[in-house]
Coordinates of C-alpha atoms in Angstrom, one line a residue:
M1 CA 27.2 -35.9 25.0
S2 CA 25.3 -39.1 24.0
T3 CA 27.3 -42.2 23.5
T4 CA 24.9 -43.5 20.9
Q5 CA 24.8 -40.5 18.5
P6 CA 27.6 -39.3 16.1
L7 CA 29.9 -36.7 17.5
A8 CA 28.1 -33.9 15.8
S9 CA 26.9 -31.4 18.5
P10 CA 28.0 -27.7 18.1
D11 CA 30.5 -28.1 20.9
A12 CA 31.9 -31.3 19.5
A13 CA 32.2 -29.7 16.1
R14 CA 34.1 -26.8 17.6
G15 CA 36.4 -29.2 19.5
W16 CA 37.1 -31.1 16.3
R17 CA 38.0 -27.9 14.4
M18 CA 40.3 -26.8 17.2
A19 CA 42.0 -30.2 17.2
A20 CA 42.4 -30.0 13.4
I21 CA 44.0 -26.5 13.8
A22 CA 46.3 -27.9 16.4
L23 CA 47.3 -30.7 14.0
L24 CA 47.8 -28.5 11.0
A25 CA 51.6 -28.5 11.3
V26 CA 51.6 -32.3 11.8
R27 CA 49.5 -32.7 8.7
F28 CA 51.7 -30.5 6.6
V29 CA 54.9 -32.3 7.8
Q30 CA 53.5 -35.7 7.0
G31 CA 52.4 -34.5 3.7
W32 CA 55.6 -32.9 2.8
I33 CA 57.7 -35.9 3.8
Y34 CA 55.9 -38.1 1.3
W35 CA 55.4 -35.3 -1.3
G36 CA 59.2 -34.8 -1.1
G37 CA 60.0 -38.4 -1.5
G38 CA 57.9 -38.8 -4.5
T39 CA 58.7 -35.6 -6.3
R40 CA 62.5 -36.2 -5.9
R41 CA 62.1 -39.1 -8.2
F42 CA 59.6 -37.7 -10.7
I43 CA 60.9 -34.1 -10.9
Y44 CA 64.1 -33.2 -9.1
A45 CA 66.2 -36.4 -9.4
P46 CA 64.6 -38.5 -12.2
S47 CA 67.6 -40.7 -12.3
K48 CA 66.2 -42.5 -9.3
I49 CA 63.5 -44.0 -11.6
D50 CA 65.8 -44.3 -14.7
P51 CA 66.9 -47.9 -15.1
S52 CA 69.9 -46.8 -17.1
A53 CA 71.2 -45.0 -14.1
H54 CA 71.8 -45.9 -10.3
W55 CA 68.1 -46.1 -9.8
M56 CA 65.8 -47.3 -6.9
A57 CA 66.4 -51.0 -7.6
Y58 CA 69.9 -50.6 -6.0
K59 CA 68.3 -49.2 -2.8
F60 CA 65.7 -52.0 -2.7
Q61 CA 68.4 -54.6 -3.0
T62 CA 70.2 -53.1 0.0
A63 CA 67.1 -53.8 2.0
M64 CA 67.1 -57.6 1.6
P65 CA 69.5 -58.6 4.4
G66 CA 67.3 -57.2 7.2
A67 CA 63.8 -57.2 5.6
L68 CA 61.0 -58.6 7.8
L69 CA 58.3 -61.2 7.3
G70 CA 59.7 -62.7 4.1
T71 CA 59.8 -59.5 2.1
D72 CA 63.4 -60.2 1.4
H73 CA 62.3 -63.0 -0.8
L74 CA 59.8 -60.7 -2.5
V75 CA 62.4 -58.1 -3.2
A76 CA 64.7 -60.8 -4.6
W77 CA 62.0 -62.1 -6.9
L78 CA 61.1 -58.6 -8.1
L79 CA 64.9 -57.9 -8.8
Q80 CA 64.7 -60.8 -11.3
H81 CA 61.5 -59.5 -12.9
F82 CA 62.2 -56.0 -14.3
T83 CA 58.7 -55.0 -15.5
L84 CA 57.1 -55.8 -12.2
L85 CA 60.0 -54.1 -10.3
Y86 CA 59.7 -51.0 -12.4
A87 CA 55.9 -50.9 -12.0
G88 CA 56.2 -51.3 -8.3
V89 CA 58.7 -48.4 -8.0
I90 CA 56.5 -46.1 -10.1
V91 CA 53.3 -47.0 -8.2
F92 CA 55.0 -46.6 -4.8
S93 CA 56.4 -43.3 -5.8
A94 CA 53.1 -42.1 -7.2
V95 CA 51.3 -43.0 -4.0
E96 CA 53.9 -41.1 -2.0
T97 CA 53.4 -38.0 -4.2
I98 CA 49.6 -38.0 -4.4
A99 CA 49.0 -38.9 -0.7
G100 CA 51.5 -36.2 0.4
L101 CA 50.0 -33.5 -1.8
M102 CA 46.5 -34.5 -0.5
L103 CA 47.6 -34.1 3.1
I104 CA 49.3 -30.8 2.4
V105 CA 46.1 -29.3 1.0
G106 CA 43.8 -31.4 3.2
L107 CA 42.0 -33.2 0.3
Y108 CA 40.4 -36.5 1.4
T109 CA 42.6 -36.3 4.4
R110 CA 41.6 -39.6 6.1
L111 CA 42.1 -41.6 2.8
A112 CA 45.6 -39.9 2.4
A113 CA 46.4 -40.7 6.0
L114 CA 45.5 -44.3 5.5
A115 CA 47.8 -44.4 2.4
T116 CA 50.7 -43.1 4.5
I117 CA 50.0 -45.7 7.2
G118 CA 50.4 -48.4 4.6
L119 CA 53.6 -46.8 3.2
S120 CA 55.1 -46.5 6.7
F121 CA 54.3 -50.2 7.3
V122 CA 56.0 -51.3 4.1
L123 CA 59.0 -49.0 4.7
M124 CA 59.4 -50.5 8.2
L125 CA 59.4 -54.1 6.8
L126 CA 61.9 -53.3 4.2
F127 CA 64.3 -50.6 5.6
G128 CA 63.5 -50.5 9.4
W129 CA 66.8 -52.2 10.2
Q130 CA 69.0 -49.6 8.5
G131 CA 70.9 -46.6 10.0
A132 CA 74.6 -46.7 10.6
T133 CA 74.6 -44.6 13.8
C134 CA 71.0 -45.2 14.9
I135 CA 68.1 -46.9 13.4
D136 CA 67.1 -43.9 11.3
E137 CA 64.7 -45.7 9.0
W138 CA 62.9 -47.3 12.0
T139 CA 62.5 -43.8 13.5
M140 CA 61.0 -42.4 10.3
A141 CA 58.6 -45.3 9.7
A142 CA 57.5 -45.5 13.4
A143 CA 56.8 -41.7 13.6
N144 CA 55.0 -41.6 10.3
F145 CA 52.9 -44.6 11.2
G146 CA 51.7 -42.8 14.5
I147 CA 51.2 -39.6 12.6
G148 CA 49.1 -41.4 10.0
I149 CA 46.9 -42.9 12.7
T150 CA 46.4 -39.6 14.3
L151 CA 45.4 -37.8 11.1
F152 CA 43.1 -40.6 10.2
L153 CA 41.2 -40.2 13.5
A154 CA 41.3 -36.5 13.6
G155 CA 40.9 -35.6 10.0
G156 CA 41.8 -32.3 8.5
G157 CA 38.8 -30.2 9.3
A158 CA 40.5 -26.9 9.3
Y159 CA 42.2 -24.9 6.6
S160 CA 41.7 -27.8 4.2
V161 CA 40.0 -28.5 0.9
D162 CA 37.8 -31.0 2.8
S163 CA 36.5 -28.1 4.9
W164 CA 36.0 -25.9 1.8
L165 CA 34.0 -28.7 0.1
A166 CA 31.9 -29.2 3.2
R167 CA 31.0 -25.5 3.4
R168 CA 30.3 -25.3 -0.4
N169 CA 28.1 -28.3 -0.2
P170 CA 26.4 -29.0 3.2
K171 CA 24.7 -32.0 1.9
L172 CA 28.2 -33.6 1.1
A173 CA 29.3 -32.9 4.7
M174 CA 26.4 -35.1 5.9
R175 CA 27.5 -38.1 3.7
K176 CA 29.1 -40.9 5.7
W177 CA 31.5 -41.8 2.9
F178 CA 32.8 -38.3 2.7
N179 CA 33.5 -38.2 6.5
W180 CA 35.2 -41.6 6.3
I181 CA 37.6 -40.6 3.5
G182 CA 37.6 -36.8 4.1
G183 CA 38.3 -34.8 7.1
A184 CA 35.8 -32.0 7.4
G185 CA 34.3 -33.3 10.6
P186 CA 34.3 -36.2 13.0
L187 CA 34.0 -39.8 11.9
P188 CA 30.3 -40.8 11.6
L189 CA 30.5 -42.9 14.8
S190 CA 29.0 -42.8 18.3
E191 CA 31.3 -41.5 21.1
A192 CA 31.6 -45.2 22.4
A193 CA 32.4 -46.6 18.9
F194 CA 35.0 -43.8 18.2
K195 CA 36.7 -44.4 21.5
K196 CA 36.8 -48.2 20.8
L197 CA 38.3 -47.6 17.3
A198 CA 40.8 -45.1 18.7
L199 CA 42.0 -47.5 21.4
V200 CA 42.3 -50.4 18.9
L201 CA 44.4 -48.3 16.6
F202 CA 46.4 -47.1 19.6
W203 CA 47.3 -50.6 20.7
I204 CA 48.1 -51.5 17.1
T205 CA 50.5 -48.5 17.1
V206 CA 52.0 -49.6 20.4
G207 CA 52.6 -53.2 19.2
F208 CA 54.0 -51.9 15.9
V209 CA 56.5 -49.6 17.5
V210 CA 57.5 -51.5 20.6
L211 CA 57.9 -55.0 19.0
T212 CA 59.8 -53.7 16.0
Y213 CA 62.1 -51.7 18.3
N214 CA 62.7 -54.7 20.6
Y215 CA 63.5 -56.8 17.4
Y216 CA 66.0 -54.3 16.1
R217 CA 67.6 -53.0 19.3
G218 CA 66.2 -54.8 22.4
S219 CA 65.9 -52.4 25.4
V220 CA 62.4 -53.4 26.2
V221 CA 62.3 -56.9 27.6
T222 CA 65.8 -57.8 26.6
P223 CA 69.2 -56.0 26.9
F224 CA 70.2 -53.5 24.2
H225 CA 71.7 -55.2 21.1
G226 CA 72.9 -54.3 17.7
G227 CA 70.1 -56.1 15.9
P228 CA 69.8 -59.4 14.0
T229 CA 71.3 -57.6 11.0
S230 CA 74.0 -55.0 11.7
P231 CA 73.3 -51.7 9.9
S232 CA 77.0 -50.6 10.4
K233 CA 79.3 -53.7 10.4
H234 CA 79.6 -55.5 7.1
H235 CA 79.4 -59.2 7.0
W236 CA 79.8 -61.7 4.2
T237 CA 78.1 -65.1 4.3
L238 CA 80.0 -67.7 2.3
S239 CA 78.5 -70.9 1.0
Q240 CA 78.6 -73.5 -1.8
G241 CA 82.3 -73.8 -1.6
Q242 CA 84.1 -75.8 -4.3
L243 CA 87.8 -76.6 -4.5
A244 CA 89.6 -78.1 -7.5
A245 CA 92.8 -80.0 -7.4
N246 CA 94.7 -77.2 -9.1
G247 CA 93.7 -74.7 -6.3
T248 CA 90.8 -73.0 -8.0
V249 CA 88.3 -71.9 -5.4
R250 CA 84.6 -71.2 -6.2
F251 CA 82.1 -70.0 -3.6
H252 CA 78.9 -68.1 -3.2
A253 CA 79.2 -64.8 -1.3
Y254 CA 76.4 -62.7 0.1
V255 CA 77.0 -59.2 1.8
D256 CA 74.1 -59.6 4.3
A257 CA 74.9 -56.8 6.7
G258 CA 76.4 -53.3 6.9
T259 CA 75.7 -49.8 5.8
P260 CA 74.5 -49.2 2.2
A261 CA 76.4 -45.9 2.2
E262 CA 79.7 -47.7 1.7
P263 CA 80.6 -51.2 0.2
S264 CA 82.7 -53.8 2.0
N265 CA 86.2 -54.2 0.9
V266 CA 88.1 -57.6 1.0
L267 CA 91.9 -57.1 0.9
R268 CA 93.1 -60.7 1.3
A269 CA 91.8 -64.2 0.5
S270 CA 93.7 -67.3 1.8
L271 CA 93.4 -71.0 1.2
I272 CA 94.5 -72.8 4.4
S273 CA 95.1 -76.4 5.0
N274 CA 93.7 -78.4 7.9
G275 CA 97.1 -78.0 9.7
G276 CA 97.0 -74.2 9.4
Q277 CA 99.4 -73.9 6.4
I278 CA 98.6 -71.2 3.8
I279 CA 98.4 -73.0 0.6
E280 CA 97.3 -70.1 -1.6
E281 CA 97.0 -66.4 -0.9
W282 CA 95.5 -63.6 -2.9
D283 CA 96.5 -60.2 -1.7
G284 CA 94.7 -57.0 -2.6
M285 CA 96.7 -56.5 -5.9
L286 CA 95.8 -60.0 -7.1
L287 CA 92.1 -59.6 -6.0
A288 CA 92.0 -56.3 -7.8
R289 CA 93.0 -58.1 -11.1
T290 CA 90.2 -60.7 -10.7
P291 CA 88.5 -60.7 -14.2
K292 CA 84.8 -59.8 -14.6
Q293 CA 84.2 -63.3 -15.8
A294 CA 85.0 -64.6 -12.3
F295 CA 81.8 -63.1 -10.9
K296 CA 78.4 -64.4 -11.6
N297 CA 76.2 -62.1 -9.8
D298 CA 72.6 -63.1 -8.8
F299 CA 71.2 -59.6 -9.5
P300 CA 72.0 -56.9 -12.1
Y301 CA 72.2 -54.1 -9.6
Q302 CA 74.3 -54.4 -6.5
K303 CA 77.3 -56.5 -7.7
I304 CA 80.3 -58.1 -6.1
H305 CA 83.3 -57.1 -8.2
S306 CA 87.0 -56.3 -8.2
G307 CA 88.1 -52.9 -7.4
K308 CA 91.3 -50.8 -6.9
F309 CA 92.3 -52.5 -3.7
G310 CA 90.6 -55.9 -3.7
L311 CA 87.1 -57.3 -3.8
I312 CA 84.2 -54.9 -3.4
G313 CA 80.9 -56.0 -2.0
P314 CA 77.9 -53.6 -1.7
V315 CA 75.2 -54.5 0.8
G316 CA 72.7 -57.0 -0.6
A317 CA 75.1 -58.2 -3.4
E318 CA 75.2 -62.0 -4.0
A319 CA 77.5 -63.8 -6.5
M320 CA 79.4 -66.9 -7.3
V321 CA 83.1 -65.9 -7.2
E322 CA 86.0 -67.8 -8.7
L323 CA 89.6 -67.4 -7.6
R324 CA 92.2 -68.9 -9.8
P325 CA 95.4 -70.4 -8.3
T326 CA 98.5 -68.2 -8.1
Q327 CA 100.8 -71.2 -8.5
S328 CA 101.1 -73.3 -11.6
G329 CA 101.2 -77.0 -11.4
L330 CA 99.6 -77.2 -8.0
S331 CA 98.0 -80.5 -7.1
L332 CA 96.1 -80.5 -3.8
P333 CA 95.7 -83.8 -1.9
N334 CA 92.2 -84.8 -0.7
G335 CA 91.2 -83.4 2.7
P336 CA 89.7 -80.4 4.5
Y337 CA 90.6 -76.9 3.8
T338 CA 89.4 -73.4 4.7
L339 CA 88.8 -70.3 2.6
Q340 CA 89.4 -67.2 4.6
L341 CA 88.5 -63.6 3.5
V342 CA 89.9 -60.6 5.4
S343 CA 88.3 -57.2 5.0
V344 CA 90.0 -53.7 5.2
N345 CA 88.6 -53.5 8.8
G346 CA 90.2 -56.7 9.8
H347 CA 87.0 -58.7 9.9
I348 CA 87.5 -62.4 8.9
W349 CA 84.9 -64.7 7.2
S350 CA 85.6 -68.3 6.7
L351 CA 84.2 -71.2 4.6
P352 CA 85.1 -74.9 5.1
L353 CA 86.1 -76.6 1.8
T354 CA 86.7 -80.3 1.0
R355 CA 88.9 -81.6 -1.7

């Protein structure tokens, strides 16, 4: 086969069709994954895009703690701008639905495959760190990224609308633009150019998969680790501590690790002197009675709040919290103190305070 002519000989065309037949199940599965994701929101579970319900904004907020390349700041900004956030959710879901359906039927297969590559990249940046028992979101994004690359290169030239269109209109099948976005035949490239493109995309895939895996779990050039952000063990970052003379404590809390499936529960808070003496202690019953006015949440979705057994912190929630003193007439001397929160699992988070 010439290396300077497009891959269009009869033998090559037959080979491409056989490859498309071999990839038929792959094309269907990739399409169904994204079609299913979009239609769940538009048809089968519309509450996911209903702002009056527990909708997608909550899920996006849970992504913030481990989101890559500054996308956590983008998510935080969108959470404060409802119109753009809602538009983003609708557009993302629509792209999933349309691209998925296009792959299932094989319409403009390469264009649809490119869309799924972009979706997989975005999902990796946002949710790749999540998965309580294993990095489930990373696995999905990595697999869908590789599948998208493969379908873009191979097209869907068998049992597809693209193939039907090409047979109905042979002139269309000769158009370069149709073969770039469709999938009825090989890409309009020489053998050498196609090989170069395929290798470039291969190495992009290798870098995308290996580097993200190493970042989340190691086991490539570093030992295995639980990731910079734990998807299973909750963590509270405490900051902006303020301590009044009467024992009132104010602080900012951010639940920046853990599984989104369950919130973190704080059952005890203690104010401790520099000498280790407990000055104030709020047990689970007292924390459970903390009024709503004591929480100033940064976002209107995932919120830190009081619950049946103490303080409840869903992943991604951020808030200023105020704990009123349990003793009347308390007057704290100046000096260093420590606020200590203890979770139901026995995890302890501390914040230095100065009076």
